[in-house]
Amino acid sequence: MKLPGKIAHYLRGNVDFDSFFVLDIAVQDKENAVLLLGPRDITTDKFFCMQYRGHSYFYGSIENMMEACLKCQYLRPTAAKRLTRKYHKSAGKACANHTG
């Protein structure tokens, strides 16, 4: 997968693009960003992943991942709410397309 240089700069770790999609990249400074990943197939993959400074953290729901982002001050509350809505909206469309 070819990514724009601006985004590729923050992707230092390994990202399993078969299992996850990039929900958002929360830039922290010019060298570091928090990579927020959602499960590509919600019927088989149940975990969300947050990557920061070479470490991966897994969560059972987007709400749990957003709570961790707020606690660590990686995101503002409005951004966390926006991403949660965005994910649920896209997951709803994916389910509708999958069944119908």
Short mmCIF file of N, CA and C in Angstrom, two decimals:
data_model
loop_
_atom_site.label_atom_id
_atom_site.label_comp_id
_atom_site.label_asym_id
_atom_site.label_seq_id
_atom_site.Cartn_x
_atom_site.Cartn_y
_atom_site.Cartn_z
N MET A 1 0.85 -1.17 0.00
CA MET A 1 0.00 0.00 0.00
C MET A 1 0.89 1.23 0.00
N LYS A 2 0.70 2.10 -0.97
CA LYS A 2 1.47 3.33 -1.06
C LYS A 2 0.73 4.43 -0.32
N LEU A 3 1.43 5.07 0.62
CA LEU A 3 0.83 6.13 1.43
C LEU A 3 1.54 7.44 1.15
N PRO A 4 0.82 8.56 1.27
CA PRO A 4 1.48 9.87 1.13
C PRO A 4 2.60 10.00 2.16
N GLY A 5 3.68 10.69 1.79
CA GLY A 5 4.85 10.85 2.66
C GLY A 5 4.52 11.41 4.02
N LYS A 6 3.58 12.34 4.07
CA LYS A 6 3.20 12.97 5.33
C LYS A 6 2.62 11.94 6.31
N ILE A 7 1.84 11.00 5.79
CA ILE A 7 1.25 9.95 6.63
C ILE A 7 2.27 8.86 6.91
N ALA A 8 3.00 8.45 5.90
CA ALA A 8 3.99 7.37 6.05
C ALA A 8 5.04 7.72 7.10
N HIS A 9 5.33 8.99 7.27
CA HIS A 9 6.30 9.44 8.27
C HIS A 9 5.93 8.96 9.67
N TYR A 10 4.65 8.92 9.97
CA TYR A 10 4.19 8.55 11.31
C TYR A 10 3.96 7.04 11.48
N LEU A 11 4.03 6.28 10.41
CA LEU A 11 3.79 4.84 10.47
C LEU A 11 5.11 4.10 10.62
N ARG A 12 5.63 4.10 11.81
CA ARG A 12 6.92 3.46 12.08
C ARG A 12 6.79 1.98 12.39
N GLY A 13 5.71 1.60 13.01
CA GLY A 13 5.52 0.20 13.40
C GLY A 13 4.91 -0.58 12.25
N ASN A 14 4.61 -1.80 12.53
CA ASN A 14 3.95 -2.65 11.55
C ASN A 14 2.44 -2.49 11.71
N VAL A 15 1.79 -2.24 10.59
CA VAL A 15 0.34 -2.13 10.60
C VAL A 15 -0.22 -3.25 9.73
N ASP A 16 -1.10 -4.04 10.29
CA ASP A 16 -1.74 -5.12 9.56
C ASP A 16 -2.95 -4.54 8.82
N PHE A 17 -2.72 -4.10 7.58
CA PHE A 17 -3.80 -3.47 6.83
C PHE A 17 -4.83 -4.48 6.34
N ASP A 18 -4.55 -5.78 6.47
CA ASP A 18 -5.57 -6.78 6.15
C ASP A 18 -6.62 -6.85 7.26
N SER A 19 -6.21 -6.59 8.50
CA SER A 19 -7.13 -6.66 9.64
C SER A 19 -7.65 -5.31 10.09
N PHE A 20 -6.89 -4.24 9.84
CA PHE A 20 -7.24 -2.91 10.35
C PHE A 20 -7.26 -1.86 9.25
N PHE A 21 -8.03 -0.81 9.50
CA PHE A 21 -7.98 0.39 8.66
C PHE A 21 -7.63 1.56 9.57
N VAL A 22 -7.07 2.59 8.99
CA VAL A 22 -6.68 3.77 9.76
C VAL A 22 -7.92 4.61 10.00
N LEU A 23 -8.31 4.69 11.25
CA LEU A 23 -9.45 5.52 11.65
C LEU A 23 -9.02 6.97 11.72
N ASP A 24 -7.84 7.20 12.29
CA ASP A 24 -7.31 8.56 12.39
C ASP A 24 -5.85 8.51 12.79
N ILE A 25 -5.16 9.59 12.52
CA ILE A 25 -3.79 9.79 12.97
C ILE A 25 -3.78 11.09 13.76
N ALA A 26 -3.53 10.99 15.06
CA ALA A 26 -3.52 12.15 15.95
C ALA A 26 -2.07 12.59 16.15
N VAL A 27 -1.67 13.61 15.42
CA VAL A 27 -0.30 14.11 15.49
C VAL A 27 -0.06 14.74 16.86
N GLN A 28 1.03 14.32 17.51
CA GLN A 28 1.38 14.83 18.84
C GLN A 28 2.48 15.90 18.74
N ASP A 29 3.45 15.67 17.89
CA ASP A 29 4.51 16.62 17.62
C ASP A 29 5.09 16.27 16.26
N LYS A 30 6.18 16.92 15.85
CA LYS A 30 6.66 16.68 14.48
C LYS A 30 7.26 15.29 14.27
N GLU A 31 7.52 14.57 15.34
CA GLU A 31 8.08 13.21 15.22
C GLU A 31 7.12 12.10 15.62
N ASN A 32 6.10 12.39 16.39
CA ASN A 32 5.23 11.35 16.94
C ASN A 32 3.76 11.61 16.66
N ALA A 33 3.05 10.51 16.47
CA ALA A 33 1.60 10.56 16.28
C ALA A 33 0.99 9.30 16.87
N VAL A 34 -0.26 9.41 17.24
CA VAL A 34 -1.02 8.26 17.73
C VAL A 34 -1.82 7.75 16.53
N LEU A 35 -1.61 6.49 16.22
CA LEU A 35 -2.31 5.86 15.10
C LEU A 35 -3.49 5.08 15.66
N LEU A 36 -4.69 5.43 15.22
CA LEU A 36 -5.91 4.79 15.70
C LEU A 36 -6.45 3.90 14.60
N LEU A 37 -6.56 2.61 14.91
CA LEU A 37 -6.95 1.62 13.92
C LEU A 37 -8.25 0.94 14.31
N GLY A 38 -9.11 0.74 13.32
CA GLY A 38 -10.37 0.03 13.53
C GLY A 38 -10.34 -1.30 12.81
N PRO A 39 -11.13 -2.26 13.27
CA PRO A 39 -11.16 -3.57 12.62
C PRO A 39 -11.80 -3.48 11.23
N ARG A 40 -11.15 -4.07 10.25
CA ARG A 40 -11.65 -4.03 8.89
C ARG A 40 -12.92 -4.89 8.73
N ASP A 41 -12.95 -6.04 9.37
CA ASP A 41 -14.10 -6.93 9.29
C ASP A 41 -14.64 -7.16 10.70
N ILE A 42 -15.75 -6.52 11.01
CA ILE A 42 -16.27 -6.59 12.38
C ILE A 42 -16.87 -7.94 12.72
N THR A 43 -17.05 -8.81 11.74
CA THR A 43 -17.58 -10.14 12.04
C THR A 43 -16.48 -11.08 12.54
N THR A 44 -15.23 -10.83 12.17
CA THR A 44 -14.13 -11.70 12.61
C THR A 44 -13.14 -11.01 13.54
N ASP A 45 -12.92 -9.72 13.34
CA ASP A 45 -11.95 -8.98 14.16
C ASP A 45 -12.71 -8.08 15.13
N LYS A 46 -12.48 -8.29 16.39
CA LYS A 46 -13.24 -7.57 17.41
C LYS A 46 -12.45 -6.48 18.11
N PHE A 47 -11.17 -6.33 17.79
CA PHE A 47 -10.34 -5.42 18.56
C PHE A 47 -9.98 -4.16 17.77
N PHE A 48 -9.83 -3.08 18.51
CA PHE A 48 -9.33 -1.82 18.00
C PHE A 48 -7.88 -1.69 18.47
N CYS A 49 -7.08 -0.94 17.75
CA CYS A 49 -5.68 -0.84 18.10
C CYS A 49 -5.24 0.63 18.09
N MET A 50 -4.48 0.99 19.11
CA MET A 50 -3.86 2.31 19.17
C MET A 50 -2.34 2.07 19.19
N GLN A 51 -1.63 2.71 18.27
CA GLN A 51 -0.17 2.60 18.24
C GLN A 51 0.44 3.96 18.54
N TYR A 52 1.44 3.93 19.41
CA TYR A 52 2.14 5.16 19.77
C TYR A 52 3.56 4.83 20.19
N ARG A 53 4.51 5.50 19.60
CA ARG A 53 5.93 5.32 19.90
C ARG A 53 6.38 3.86 19.90
N GLY A 54 5.95 3.13 18.88
CA GLY A 54 6.38 1.75 18.71
C GLY A 54 5.64 0.72 19.54
N HIS A 55 4.63 1.13 20.28
CA HIS A 55 3.86 0.20 21.10
C HIS A 55 2.42 0.12 20.57
N SER A 56 1.84 -1.07 20.66
CA SER A 56 0.46 -1.29 20.25
C SER A 56 -0.37 -1.61 21.49
N TYR A 57 -1.55 -1.01 21.55
CA TYR A 57 -2.48 -1.22 22.65
C TYR A 57 -3.82 -1.62 22.04
N PHE A 58 -4.40 -2.71 22.53
CA PHE A 58 -5.63 -3.23 21.96
C PHE A 58 -6.80 -3.00 22.90
N TYR A 59 -7.97 -2.71 22.30
CA TYR A 59 -9.18 -2.40 23.05
C TYR A 59 -10.36 -3.17 22.48
N GLY A 60 -11.28 -3.51 23.35
CA GLY A 60 -12.46 -4.28 22.95
C GLY A 60 -13.54 -3.48 22.26
N SER A 61 -13.46 -2.15 22.32
CA SER A 61 -14.46 -1.30 21.66
C SER A 61 -13.83 0.05 21.33
N ILE A 62 -14.47 0.75 20.42
CA ILE A 62 -13.97 2.08 20.08
C ILE A 62 -14.13 3.02 21.27
N GLU A 63 -15.18 2.80 22.06
CA GLU A 63 -15.39 3.64 23.24
C GLU A 63 -14.23 3.49 24.23
N ASN A 64 -13.78 2.26 24.44
CA ASN A 64 -12.64 2.03 25.33
C ASN A 64 -11.36 2.68 24.80
N MET A 65 -11.17 2.60 23.49
CA MET A 65 -9.98 3.22 22.90
C MET A 65 -10.05 4.74 23.02
N MET A 66 -11.22 5.32 22.81
CA MET A 66 -11.37 6.77 22.92
C MET A 66 -11.18 7.22 24.37
N GLU A 67 -11.66 6.42 25.31
CA GLU A 67 -11.47 6.73 26.73
C GLU A 67 -9.97 6.79 27.07
N ALA A 68 -9.21 5.85 26.54
CA ALA A 68 -7.76 5.85 26.77
C ALA A 68 -7.10 7.07 26.12
N CYS A 69 -7.56 7.43 24.94
CA CYS A 69 -7.02 8.62 24.26
C CYS A 69 -7.29 9.89 25.06
N LEU A 70 -8.48 9.98 25.65
CA LEU A 70 -8.82 11.14 26.46
C LEU A 70 -7.99 11.17 27.74
N LYS A 71 -7.85 10.02 28.38
CA LYS A 71 -7.09 9.94 29.62
C LYS A 71 -5.63 10.35 29.41
N CYS A 72 -5.06 9.93 28.28
CA CYS A 72 -3.66 10.27 27.97
C CYS A 72 -3.53 11.62 27.27
N GLN A 73 -4.66 12.26 27.01
CA GLN A 73 -4.72 13.57 26.35
C GLN A 73 -4.16 13.53 24.93
N TYR A 74 -4.40 12.42 24.23
CA TYR A 74 -4.01 12.32 22.82
C TYR A 74 -5.05 13.00 21.93
N LEU A 75 -6.31 13.01 22.41
CA LEU A 75 -7.41 13.64 21.68
C LEU A 75 -8.20 14.53 22.61
N ARG A 76 -8.89 15.48 22.03
CA ARG A 76 -9.85 16.29 22.78
C ARG A 76 -11.19 15.58 22.77
N PRO A 77 -12.04 15.86 23.75
CA PRO A 77 -13.35 15.18 23.80
C PRO A 77 -14.16 15.31 22.52
N THR A 78 -14.15 16.47 21.89
CA THR A 78 -14.92 16.64 20.65
C THR A 78 -14.39 15.74 19.54
N ALA A 79 -13.08 15.59 19.45
CA ALA A 79 -12.48 14.72 18.43
C ALA A 79 -12.83 13.26 18.70
N ALA A 80 -12.80 12.86 19.95
CA ALA A 80 -13.14 11.47 20.32
C ALA A 80 -14.60 11.17 19.96
N LYS A 81 -15.50 12.09 20.24
CA LYS A 81 -16.91 11.90 19.90
C LYS A 81 -17.10 11.82 18.39
N ARG A 82 -16.40 12.68 17.66
CA ARG A 82 -16.50 12.69 16.19
C ARG A 82 -16.03 11.36 15.61
N LEU A 83 -14.89 10.86 16.10
CA LEU A 83 -14.37 9.59 15.60
C LEU A 83 -15.28 8.41 15.95
N THR A 84 -15.85 8.45 17.14
CA THR A 84 -16.78 7.37 17.54
C THR A 84 -18.00 7.37 16.63
N ARG A 85 -18.57 8.54 16.38
CA ARG A 85 -19.72 8.63 15.47
C ARG A 85 -19.35 8.18 14.06
N LYS A 86 -18.19 8.63 13.59
CA LYS A 86 -17.72 8.27 12.25
C LYS A 86 -17.57 6.76 12.12
N TYR A 87 -17.01 6.13 13.14
CA TYR A 87 -16.82 4.68 13.08
C TYR A 87 -18.17 3.96 13.08
N HIS A 88 -19.07 4.32 14.00
CA HIS A 88 -20.36 3.65 14.08
C HIS A 88 -21.16 3.83 12.79
N LYS A 89 -21.05 4.99 12.19
CA LYS A 89 -21.75 5.25 10.93
C LYS A 89 -21.19 4.36 9.82
N SER A 90 -19.87 4.25 9.72
CA SER A 90 -19.26 3.42 8.68
C SER A 90 -19.50 1.94 8.95
N ALA A 91 -19.49 1.52 10.23
CA ALA A 91 -19.74 0.12 10.56
C ALA A 91 -21.17 -0.25 10.23
N GLY A 92 -22.09 0.67 10.46
CA GLY A 92 -23.50 0.43 10.10
C GLY A 92 -23.68 0.24 8.62
N LYS A 93 -23.01 1.05 7.80
CA LYS A 93 -23.08 0.92 6.36
C LYS A 93 -22.46 -0.40 5.91
N ALA A 94 -21.34 -0.78 6.51
CA ALA A 94 -20.66 -2.02 6.15
C ALA A 94 -21.57 -3.22 6.44
N CYS A 95 -22.27 -3.19 7.57
CA CYS A 95 -23.18 -4.29 7.93
C CYS A 95 -24.33 -4.35 6.94
N ALA A 96 -24.87 -3.20 6.56
CA ALA A 96 -25.98 -3.15 5.62
C ALA A 96 -25.54 -3.69 4.26
N ASN A 97 -24.35 -3.32 3.81
CA ASN A 97 -23.83 -3.80 2.52
C ASN A 97 -23.50 -5.28 2.58
N HIS A 98 -23.05 -5.76 3.72
CA HIS A 98 -22.66 -7.16 3.86
C HIS A 98 -23.88 -8.08 3.83
N THR A 99 -24.98 -7.66 4.43
CA THR A 99 -26.16 -8.51 4.51
C THR A 99 -27.08 -8.37 3.31
N GLY A 100 -26.92 -7.29 2.58
CA GLY A 100 -27.93 -7.08 1.59
C GLY A 100 -27.51 -7.02 0.21
#
